[in-house]
Amino acid sequence: MKHRIAAVFVLSLAVGLVLAFRLHGYVARSYMDEARLQAETTLRLAVSALDGHLKRYEALPALTADDEIIEVLIRDPGNETLMLAANQYLKAVNALLKSSDIYVMTMDGETVAASNYDSAVSFVGENFSYRPYFQEAARGEQSRFFAVGTTSAKRGYYFSSPIVMDGKILGVIVFKVDLDTIEASWTGGDDRIFVSDPEGIIFMTGSDEWRFAAILPLTSDRIARTEASRRYADVKLHELPLTYGTFAGHETMLISNASQRGSGSEREYLFVSQAMPMAGWTVNVLMDTASVRWQAQTTMAAVFLAICLAGLALAIVLQRRARLKERMLLQAEAQNELERRVAERTADLARVNSRIEDEIAERRLTEQRLRQTQADLVQAGKLAGLGQMSAALSHELNQPLAAAKTYAETAGLLIERDRIDEAGDNLRRISALIDRMASISKHLRNFARKPNEKLGAVSVEDVIRDTIDIVSARLKAADASLEISVEPSLPPVMAGAIRLQQVLVNIVTNAADAVEGLKDRRIDVTASGVGEKVLIVIRDRGPGVAAAIRERIFDPFFTTKGVGKGLGLGLSISYNIVKDFGGSLSVTDHPEGGAVFTIELDQADGALMEAAE
C-alpha cells in the first residue's frame, strides 16, 4: 500500500513538471500582455501631457506677431526706444504666459528684442539664422523645433512664426517653452519614460544617465545633421549600451551601464513607443520585466504545487478506499468537517455579498453627490452672475426707494394742507414703485433658487421677458440696447424655465460686457422655429470670438476677461444646461462683426405643462 501511494505521488510530480513547463509560456505571455497594456496607458498619458502642454503655446507666436509694437519695431529695428519698449513688452508677455523666452529677429537672423534682454544670457544681438525654426519661419511657415539653447544652454521647445506686414515677411518671432516640469514628473516612477528625436537621440527622460544618449547608432550622417542645426549645442552625445531581444512573444530592450556592459548587469525592459508627428518626436515607455518574470515563476510554482497536492490527495483517496471499513467513523467526522467548511464558505460568501452591497450603496451615494455637486456648480454660476450685477441691481432698487420716500414726504405735506387728491396721487405712485421692486425681487428670487431636474414645455417668450427684467440693470450700466424679435405663435420648447433663463442671462450679460464702451452697443435676441427645432440667437457688436479660442470657450474656468471679472464658468454651465435639455449651444462670428451664440432646442408637446422649476 505504501509503495502504491509513493508511485502515485511520484507520478504527480512528473505530471506537474511537464504541465508547468508547457504552461510557462502561456502564463508569461499573459502577464506580458497585461504589462504591455499598463505601459501603453502610461504612454498615452505621457503623450497627452506633452501634446497638451505644447498646444497651449502653438498659436501664440502668430498672435504676438500682430501686436502693434512688434510691427513698429520690425520696420525700424535700429530704433533704441522701440527696442526698449518691445523688450519690456516681451518680458511682460513671457511672465504672463510662463514660457521660457520670447524674441524677435530680423530677416538676417539678428535678434533685435527679447524677453531676457536684461539678463546675463540676453539674446539681443545674437544671430540664430542657422536654426531650422528661423529658416522655416523666414519662408513663411509656422515652425516647431526642439534644441538646447546655444546661449542659455537650456533645453526648450521652440515655436516660430513669420512677421508679415503688407504681404511681406519682415522678421521672425520665436517662443521658447520649458519642458522641465513634465520631465521632472517622470522621475521616481516604476516605468522609465524618454523622448527621442528623429535621429534616435534621447533629449527628455527621468533618468539623468540616459539624457543625450542615442538608441540608434551614431552614424556620420546622423551626427552631421544634428551638428548642422546645433540642436544640442556643445553637448557630447553617446550611444546607450543596449541590445534587443524577446520574451514571451514581446520585443524587449536590454540596457546596461556603459562601464559594466557584458558583466551580466543588464536590465531587461518591455518597451512601447508612439510617434508625435507634429513635434517630430517619439515617446517611449520602458517597463522592467523582472516583476513579470517573477510573477510567471510564482504562478508556475503554484501550479506545480497544486498538481502535487492533487496527486497526494489522489493517493489518500486510494488509501481510504482500501481501508473503507476501518475508517467509517473517520468518514463521518470528515463529513462533519466538510459541512463546517461549507458553512464557513457560505458565511464568507454572505460577507462578500454584504461588502458588494455596501460598495453599490456607496457608489450610488457618490453618484448622488456628483449630481448634487453639478447642481451646486450651476447654482454657483447663477449666484456669481448675480454678484457681478449686484451694483447695477442695487441702483435699480435704490432709485424707486428714493422716489417712494420723496413721494411719501410730499404726501404728508399735502395732507397737512388738505390737498387730499394730490396726496392720493402720490400714494398711487408709491404703490406702483413698490410693485416694480416686488417684480424685480420676484425675478431675482426665482432666478437664484435651485431648480429641480424635471423638463417640460417652456414658453421662450416668457423666459426672454423674465430675462430682460434681470439683465436690464446690467444693460443700463453698459449703456447697451436690447432688441427682441420673437416669431409669432412660437411653439414651446422642451426645457426648464429657470435653467434656460440662466443660460440667456449668462450670454446676454457677456454680450453687454463685450459691447461696453464701443460705438455700436446693440444686442439682438431672436427666436424662431426651424422644422422641429426652435433657435434662439443672441448677437452682439463686440470684437467677436477669435478662432484660436473658439473651441475652448465652453471649457470650465476658461475666460478672456481680466482678473476678478469672471470665473470662466458661465458659458461652461450654459453649454451643459442646454446639453441636458437635449439641445446644443454654439458660437460663431458674424460677417459684419461681433459674436453670434445659437441655442437649438427641441419643440415640446403642446399638451405638456411648463416644467416645474
XYZ file of C-alpha atoms in Angstrom:
613
model
C 0.000 0.000 0.000
C 2.826 2.402 0.860
C 4.524 1.679 -2.473
C 1.290 2.468 -4.343
C 0.936 5.833 -2.589
C 4.580 6.674 -3.327
C 4.116 5.774 -7.017
C 1.044 7.993 -7.301
C 2.930 10.871 -5.653
C 5.967 10.491 -7.953
C 3.664 10.384 -10.988
C 2.005 13.601 -9.791
C 5.414 15.263 -9.534
C 6.263 14.261 -13.089
C 2.911 15.453 -14.456
C 3.305 18.712 -12.525
C 6.730 19.376 -14.010
C 5.508 18.708 -17.564
C 2.400 20.872 -17.214
C 4.314 23.682 -15.503
C 6.871 23.707 -18.321
C 4.159 23.751 -21.004
C 2.096 26.428 -19.231
C 5.053 28.696 -18.513
C 4.999 30.283 -21.973
C 1.267 30.893 -21.877
C 1.353 32.421 -18.370
C 4.380 34.577 -19.239
C 2.608 35.855 -22.381
C -0.487 36.641 -20.329
C 1.483 38.693 -17.803
C 3.472 40.390 -20.569
C 0.231 41.293 -22.364
C -1.058 42.853 -19.149
C 2.246 44.677 -18.633
C 2.088 45.995 -22.190
C -1.430 47.354 -21.577
C -0.143 49.172 -18.484
C 2.818 50.551 -20.438
C 0.526 51.714 -23.247
C -1.674 53.512 -20.694
C 1.393 55.257 -19.268
C 2.452 56.105 -22.824
C -0.927 57.648 -23.679
C -0.817 59.769 -20.527
C 2.728 60.956 -21.288
C 1.873 61.810 -24.905
C -1.313 63.582 -23.802
C 0.613 65.651 -21.226
C 3.277 66.654 -23.755
C 0.780 67.407 -26.508
C -1.473 69.443 -24.201
C 1.483 71.458 -22.872
C 2.716 72.299 -26.376
C -0.727 73.197 -27.755
C -1.017 75.936 -25.128
C 1.709 77.854 -26.979
C 1.163 76.777 -30.601
C -0.893 79.794 -31.696
C 0.865 82.385 -29.529
C 3.742 83.414 -31.901
C 1.339 84.316 -34.712
C -0.917 86.252 -32.312
C 2.002 88.141 -30.755
C 3.456 88.924 -34.194
C 0.339 91.004 -34.948
C 0.937 93.290 -31.963
C 1.484 96.924 -32.934
C 4.747 97.352 -31.010
C 6.299 94.322 -32.767
C 5.232 95.599 -36.190
C 6.629 99.071 -35.494
C 9.952 97.649 -34.266
C 10.429 95.299 -37.223
C 10.017 98.256 -39.583
C 12.672 100.253 -37.700
C 14.871 97.654 -35.903
C 17.629 100.173 -35.147
C 15.408 102.454 -33.050
C 16.596 102.020 -29.446
C 13.407 103.492 -27.974
C 11.303 100.939 -29.879
C 13.716 98.150 -28.877
C 13.346 99.015 -25.193
C 9.551 99.139 -25.443
C 9.472 95.802 -27.325
C 11.847 94.211 -24.782
C 9.641 95.264 -21.881
C 6.503 94.084 -23.694
C 8.019 90.655 -24.462
C 9.189 90.310 -20.848
C 5.664 91.027 -19.580
C 4.099 88.561 -22.051
C 6.697 85.923 -21.139
C 5.921 86.289 -17.433
C 2.170 86.122 -18.084
C 2.330 83.006 -20.294
C 5.055 81.316 -18.196
C 7.128 80.492 -21.258
C 10.937 80.311 -21.183
C 11.906 83.092 -23.638
C 10.348 85.200 -26.416
C 12.459 87.012 -29.003
C 12.173 88.792 -32.362
C 14.663 88.507 -35.253
C 15.107 90.388 -38.485
C 15.408 88.547 -41.788
C 19.187 88.210 -41.408
C 18.710 86.248 -38.144
C 19.791 89.116 -35.880
C 17.849 89.275 -32.574
C 16.517 92.817 -32.015
C 14.249 92.241 -28.992
C 13.996 89.537 -26.336
C 12.187 88.901 -23.066
C 15.562 88.220 -21.388
C 17.120 91.484 -22.620
C 18.170 92.438 -19.081
C 19.683 89.046 -18.083
C 23.267 87.812 -18.285
C 22.326 85.490 -21.182
C 20.385 88.056 -23.221
C 19.531 87.007 -26.787
C 19.625 90.591 -28.052
C 22.367 90.867 -30.694
C 22.629 87.074 -31.123
C 22.183 85.559 -34.586
C 20.145 82.344 -34.900
C 19.854 82.147 -38.672
C 21.344 78.629 -38.596
C 18.345 77.280 -36.634
C 15.739 75.373 -38.695
C 12.918 77.193 -36.894
C 14.254 80.527 -38.208
C 14.763 79.253 -41.741
C 11.271 77.752 -41.960
C 9.575 80.843 -40.488
C 11.564 83.060 -42.869
C 9.949 81.088 -45.703
C 6.503 81.935 -44.279
C 5.871 78.684 -42.385
C 4.835 78.053 -38.785
C 7.766 76.100 -37.339
C 8.441 73.890 -34.318
C 11.863 72.708 -33.103
C 13.444 71.177 -30.009
C 17.024 72.033 -29.068
C 19.490 73.047 -26.371
C 19.985 76.826 -26.366
C 23.436 77.858 -27.623
C 23.297 80.987 -25.468
C 21.407 79.841 -22.366
C 22.493 76.140 -22.524
C 18.880 75.285 -21.507
C 16.722 72.768 -23.312
C 13.470 74.029 -24.758
C 10.838 73.656 -27.453
C 10.685 76.476 -29.982
C 7.576 77.804 -31.781
C 8.306 80.337 -34.513
C 6.118 82.405 -36.832
C 6.846 84.900 -39.615
C 6.096 88.584 -39.014
C 4.091 89.505 -42.111
C 3.200 93.101 -42.997
C 1.513 94.164 -46.218
C 2.005 90.669 -47.590
C 5.778 90.736 -46.998
C 7.795 88.774 -44.413
C 9.871 91.284 -42.406
C 11.031 89.144 -39.495
C 10.540 86.120 -37.254
C 9.145 85.833 -33.707
C 10.035 82.826 -31.516
C 8.541 81.364 -28.319
C 10.773 79.032 -26.303
C 8.879 76.666 -23.963
C 10.417 74.920 -20.951
C 9.588 71.186 -20.623
C 11.483 70.531 -17.380
C 8.262 70.341 -15.320
C 6.864 67.456 -17.368
C 10.242 65.716 -17.399
C 10.523 66.024 -13.608
C 7.193 64.198 -13.209
C 8.761 61.124 -14.852
C 11.397 60.749 -12.133
C 10.966 58.087 -9.475
C 8.230 56.036 -11.168
C 8.242 52.293 -11.794
C 8.323 52.883 -15.547
C 11.039 54.669 -17.477
C 9.877 57.306 -19.935
C 12.005 59.068 -22.515
C 11.524 61.080 -25.700
C 13.847 60.708 -28.696
C 14.333 62.866 -31.779
C 14.312 61.622 -35.421
C 17.994 60.691 -35.068
C 17.236 58.461 -32.066
C 18.851 60.786 -29.501
C 17.186 60.914 -26.058
C 16.584 64.510 -25.002
C 13.827 64.111 -22.378
C 13.980 61.443 -19.673
C 13.576 60.995 -15.964
C 16.990 59.220 -15.862
C 19.986 61.568 -15.944
C 22.338 58.840 -17.220
C 20.212 58.385 -20.374
C 19.948 62.056 -21.355
C 21.632 62.821 -24.716
C 22.285 59.116 -25.304
C 21.348 57.553 -28.648
C 19.238 54.429 -29.031
C 20.294 54.257 -32.707
C 23.896 54.023 -33.969
C 25.528 57.469 -34.157
C 26.439 57.309 -37.821
C 28.272 60.135 -39.525
C 25.083 61.187 -41.337
C 23.134 61.458 -38.052
C 25.942 63.377 -36.361
C 26.241 65.739 -39.344
C 22.510 66.507 -39.402
C 22.499 67.140 -35.641
C 25.562 69.388 -35.761
C 24.241 71.371 -38.757
C 21.244 72.579 -36.712
C 23.286 72.782 -33.483
C 20.308 71.095 -31.850
C 22.314 70.071 -28.794
C 24.927 72.874 -28.849
C 28.196 71.547 -27.369
C 26.681 68.561 -25.516
C 28.673 65.365 -26.011
C 26.476 62.613 -27.465
C 26.965 58.902 -26.812
C 25.253 55.642 -27.652
C 23.117 53.955 -25.000
C 24.560 50.475 -24.334
C 21.617 48.300 -25.321
C 20.662 45.167 -27.177
C 17.269 43.913 -28.328
C 15.684 40.589 -27.510
C 12.338 38.859 -27.000
C 10.453 37.433 -24.036
C 7.079 35.683 -24.138
C 6.393 36.907 -27.680
C 7.237 40.565 -26.957
C 10.247 42.569 -28.021
C 12.479 43.646 -25.150
C 15.392 46.004 -24.658
C 18.427 45.092 -22.509
C 20.287 48.119 -21.143
C 23.438 48.155 -19.019
C 25.774 50.758 -17.596
C 28.483 51.689 -20.065
C 31.218 50.684 -17.581
C 29.628 47.302 -16.791
C 28.463 46.143 -20.221
C 28.855 42.421 -20.690
C 29.199 41.774 -16.964
C 25.648 40.481 -16.560
C 24.370 43.754 -15.124
C 21.868 44.344 -17.949
C 18.248 45.095 -17.097
C 15.514 43.880 -19.398
C 12.612 46.183 -20.356
C 9.388 45.776 -22.266
C 9.084 48.881 -24.424
C 6.280 50.643 -26.296
C 6.572 53.746 -28.462
C 4.322 56.351 -30.054
C 5.296 58.998 -32.597
C 4.283 62.653 -32.238
C 4.470 63.749 -35.915
C 3.730 67.426 -35.237
C 6.650 67.650 -32.814
C 8.925 65.244 -34.684
C 9.318 63.129 -31.532
C 8.947 59.533 -30.461
C 7.739 58.935 -26.897
C 8.931 55.646 -25.363
C 7.896 53.839 -22.184
C 10.066 51.063 -20.709
C 8.719 48.626 -18.126
C 11.078 46.372 -16.179
C 10.290 42.705 -16.942
C 11.792 41.440 -13.659
C 8.420 41.583 -11.910
C 6.727 39.841 -14.862
C 9.274 37.034 -14.774
C 8.824 36.698 -11.012
C 5.024 36.560 -11.371
C 5.285 33.906 -14.092
C 7.662 31.796 -11.991
C 5.458 32.183 -8.921
C 2.405 31.110 -10.902
C 4.241 28.080 -12.259
C 5.352 27.153 -8.745
C 1.757 27.439 -7.575
C 0.560 25.235 -10.461
C 3.238 22.686 -9.713
C 2.357 22.688 -6.019
C -1.350 22.347 -6.806
C -0.703 19.323 -9.034
C 1.455 17.755 -6.351
C -1.275 18.319 -3.799
C -3.792 16.809 -6.205
C -1.579 13.720 -6.578
C -1.234 13.446 -2.845
C -4.993 13.773 -2.473
C -5.467 11.002 -5.035
C -3.116 8.750 -3.095
C -5.012 9.433 0.083
C -8.312 8.614 -1.657
C -6.906 5.282 -2.834
C -5.744 4.523 0.660
C -9.116 5.413 2.092
C -10.914 3.223 -0.405
C -8.725 0.276 0.606
C -9.466 0.810 4.264
C -13.119 1.751 3.839
C -14.450 -0.407 6.622
C -11.816 0.696 9.096
C -12.453 4.384 8.516
C -16.228 4.653 8.568
C -16.056 6.734 11.712
C -13.353 8.954 10.201
C -15.536 9.471 7.130
C -18.398 10.605 9.334
C -16.051 13.076 11.027
C -14.784 14.156 7.644
C -18.399 14.747 6.555
C -18.938 16.932 9.592
C -15.742 18.823 8.818
C -16.907 19.296 5.245
C -20.226 20.673 6.390
C -18.423 23.049 8.741
C -16.228 24.277 5.909
C -19.280 24.713 3.664
C -20.917 26.759 6.394
C -17.763 28.879 6.724
C -17.654 29.326 2.949
C -21.317 30.260 2.929
C -20.637 32.784 5.656
C -17.691 34.122 3.663
C -19.898 34.470 0.594
C -22.514 36.262 2.671
C -19.867 38.680 3.932
C -18.665 39.227 0.369
C -22.218 39.885 -0.786
C -22.662 42.321 2.077
C -19.488 44.172 1.089
C -20.657 44.260 -2.533
C -23.998 45.702 -1.448
C -22.180 48.292 0.663
C -19.998 49.226 -2.320
C -23.081 49.540 -4.544
C -24.738 51.771 -1.965
C -21.553 53.836 -1.672
C -21.333 54.240 -5.449
C -24.962 55.302 -5.614
C -24.277 57.823 -2.855
C -21.229 59.038 -4.804
C -23.321 59.433 -7.964
C -25.937 61.338 -5.943
C -23.215 63.597 -4.548
C -21.853 64.127 -8.046
C -25.267 65.186 -9.303
C -25.609 67.468 -6.277
C -22.161 68.935 -6.976
C -23.157 69.567 -10.590
C -26.347 71.281 -9.412
C -24.331 73.328 -6.910
C -21.969 74.366 -9.708
C -24.933 75.574 -11.782
C -26.236 77.425 -8.717
C -22.780 78.941 -8.123
C -22.716 80.185 -11.706
C -26.087 81.901 -11.211
C -25.062 83.454 -7.921
C -21.738 84.576 -9.417
C -23.674 86.283 -12.233
C -25.963 87.966 -9.674
C -22.895 89.037 -7.727
C -21.376 90.659 -10.798
C -24.654 92.529 -11.414
C -25.119 93.464 -7.753
C -24.053 97.102 -8.153
C -26.449 97.718 -11.033
C -29.260 95.852 -9.265
C -28.665 97.925 -6.125
C -29.091 101.091 -8.183
C -32.216 99.605 -9.793
C -33.799 99.119 -6.344
C -32.424 102.276 -4.682
C -33.895 104.547 -7.365
C -37.576 103.603 -6.729
C -36.902 103.537 -2.972
C -35.613 107.111 -3.088
C -38.570 108.156 -5.252
C -41.036 106.436 -2.873
C -39.502 108.244 0.091
C -39.865 111.598 -1.698
C -43.492 110.867 -2.642
C -44.273 109.821 0.956
C -42.800 113.016 2.427
C -44.664 115.103 -0.159
C -47.910 113.240 0.562
C -47.585 114.144 4.241
C -47.245 117.843 3.415
C -50.204 117.674 1.005
C -52.413 116.056 3.661
C -51.458 118.787 6.137
C -52.538 121.364 3.541
C -55.772 119.459 2.873
C -54.815 118.623 -0.710
C -56.148 115.085 -0.460
C -56.426 114.316 -4.201
C -52.799 115.196 -4.837
C -51.730 113.161 -1.789
C -53.730 110.172 -3.114
C -51.949 110.502 -6.454
C -48.608 110.332 -4.595
C -49.727 107.221 -2.753
C -50.715 105.538 -6.050
C -47.252 106.322 -7.406
C -45.667 104.843 -4.287
C -47.762 101.671 -4.808
C -46.556 101.440 -8.440
C -42.923 101.783 -7.321
C -43.430 99.039 -4.733
C -44.938 96.784 -7.442
C -41.896 97.463 -9.604
C -39.478 96.499 -6.806
C -41.538 93.398 -5.993
C -41.365 92.336 -9.650
C -37.572 92.718 -9.674
C -37.296 90.823 -6.373
C -39.540 88.048 -7.664
C -37.444 87.527 -10.776
C -34.198 87.545 -8.803
C -35.657 85.102 -6.224
C -36.834 82.723 -8.937
C -33.511 83.024 -10.772
C -31.415 82.394 -7.638
C -33.266 79.357 -6.250
C -32.164 75.838 -7.157
C -34.176 74.141 -9.936
C -35.279 70.538 -9.899
C -34.495 68.081 -12.679
C -37.902 67.966 -14.405
C -38.266 69.108 -18.000
C -41.409 70.251 -19.709
C -42.935 72.663 -22.192
C -41.494 76.164 -21.687
C -42.540 79.397 -23.409
C -39.482 81.029 -24.953
C -41.210 84.434 -24.993
C -41.907 84.276 -21.222
C -38.316 83.261 -20.471
C -36.954 86.123 -22.592
C -39.287 88.586 -20.843
C -38.134 87.432 -17.383
C -34.504 87.551 -18.534
C -34.893 91.209 -19.560
C -36.080 92.086 -16.045
C -32.916 90.527 -14.565
C -30.325 91.925 -17.007
C -31.909 95.371 -17.511
C -29.721 96.867 -14.790
C -26.559 95.480 -16.396
C -27.667 96.752 -19.803
C -28.198 100.210 -18.387
C -24.743 100.140 -16.771
C -23.179 99.244 -20.143
C -25.446 101.735 -21.979
C -26.452 98.845 -24.251
C -29.741 98.395 -26.066
C -31.536 95.050 -26.364
C -33.652 94.377 -29.457
C -36.066 91.430 -29.159
C -37.677 89.583 -32.075
C -39.844 86.541 -31.272
C -41.676 84.717 -34.041
C -45.469 84.889 -33.555
C -47.080 81.684 -32.257
C -43.652 80.232 -31.479
C -44.166 76.699 -30.073
C -42.857 75.901 -26.568
C -39.541 74.106 -26.150
C -38.539 71.102 -24.062
C -36.502 72.649 -21.234
C -36.550 74.055 -17.699
C -37.628 77.677 -17.401
C -35.180 78.794 -14.693
C -32.190 76.998 -16.199
C -32.975 78.309 -19.691
C -33.307 81.772 -18.134
C -29.847 81.277 -16.569
C -28.373 80.452 -19.997
C -29.864 83.637 -21.524
C -28.724 85.764 -18.557
C -25.156 84.444 -18.916
C -24.995 85.065 -22.677
C -26.720 88.495 -22.637
C -24.512 89.622 -19.728
C -21.416 88.528 -21.663
C -22.733 90.451 -24.670
C -23.148 93.569 -22.519
C -19.544 93.166 -21.346
C -18.404 92.808 -24.974
C -20.094 95.986 -26.279
C -19.466 98.201 -23.243
C -17.504 101.262 -24.283
C -17.982 100.627 -28.031
C -19.740 102.900 -30.516
C -22.352 100.318 -31.519
C -23.843 98.787 -28.352
C -26.833 96.973 -29.830
C -27.626 93.388 -28.785
C -30.130 91.351 -30.836
C -32.141 88.423 -29.431
C -34.256 86.500 -31.949
C -36.320 83.334 -31.517
C -37.755 81.359 -34.438
C -38.867 77.875 -35.355
C -36.912 75.784 -37.898
C -38.548 72.434 -38.634
C -38.892 70.535 -35.354
C -36.386 72.845 -33.653
C -36.502 76.302 -32.055
C -33.479 78.567 -32.461
C -32.637 81.362 -30.005
C -29.891 83.593 -31.447
C -28.046 86.287 -29.447
C -25.803 88.610 -31.432
C -23.637 91.488 -30.164
C -21.482 94.067 -31.956
C -18.366 93.383 -29.887
C -14.942 92.132 -31.012
C -16.219 88.605 -31.629
C -14.567 85.299 -30.621
C -11.124 84.578 -32.048
C -10.780 81.298 -33.934
C -7.896 80.279 -31.680
C -10.132 80.205 -28.567
C -13.474 79.283 -30.139
C -13.004 75.559 -29.431
C -12.124 76.264 -25.786
C -14.709 78.925 -24.957
C -17.076 76.379 -23.367
C -14.329 74.766 -21.221
C -14.697 75.219 -17.425
C -12.699 78.149 -15.975
C -11.694 79.443 -19.418
C -12.213 83.196 -19.654
C -10.912 86.061 -21.753
C -11.861 88.642 -19.118
C -9.389 90.227 -16.764
C -8.581 89.009 -13.264
C -11.561 89.406 -10.931
C -14.049 89.939 -13.777
C -15.156 86.361 -14.338
C -14.719 82.769 -13.131
C -14.909 81.187 -16.587
C -17.953 79.111 -15.521
C -20.871 80.910 -17.196
C -20.540 79.538 -20.729
C -19.432 76.086 -19.496
C -22.520 75.831 -17.259
C -24.742 77.163 -20.062
C -23.334 74.599 -22.503
C -24.072 71.696 -20.131
C -27.552 73.011 -19.273
C -28.527 73.158 -22.962
C -26.979 69.714 -23.477
C -29.143 68.366 -20.600
C -32.167 69.737 -22.479
C -31.160 67.619 -25.480
C -30.153 70.729 -27.429
C -26.919 72.421 -28.460
C -25.101 75.720 -27.859
C -22.606 77.047 -30.419
C -20.770 80.276 -31.205
C -19.674 81.892 -34.476
C -18.555 85.312 -35.662
C -20.995 87.500 -37.628
C -19.694 88.608 -41.077
C -20.324 92.234 -40.083
C -18.592 91.832 -36.710
C -19.497 90.598 -33.267
C -20.222 87.186 -31.741
C -23.328 85.081 -32.501
C -24.461 82.492 -29.911
C -27.082 79.992 -31.152
C -29.226 77.859 -28.822
C -31.016 74.980 -30.577
C -33.809 73.228 -28.647
C -36.454 70.613 -29.454
C -40.067 71.690 -29.713
C -42.189 70.372 -26.840
C -45.514 68.608 -26.935
C -48.122 71.346 -26.634
C -50.094 69.272 -24.126
C -47.275 69.309 -21.586
C -47.340 71.737 -18.678
C -44.481 74.138 -18.202
C -41.561 72.494 -16.400
C -41.653 72.900 -12.641
C -38.570 74.794 -11.652
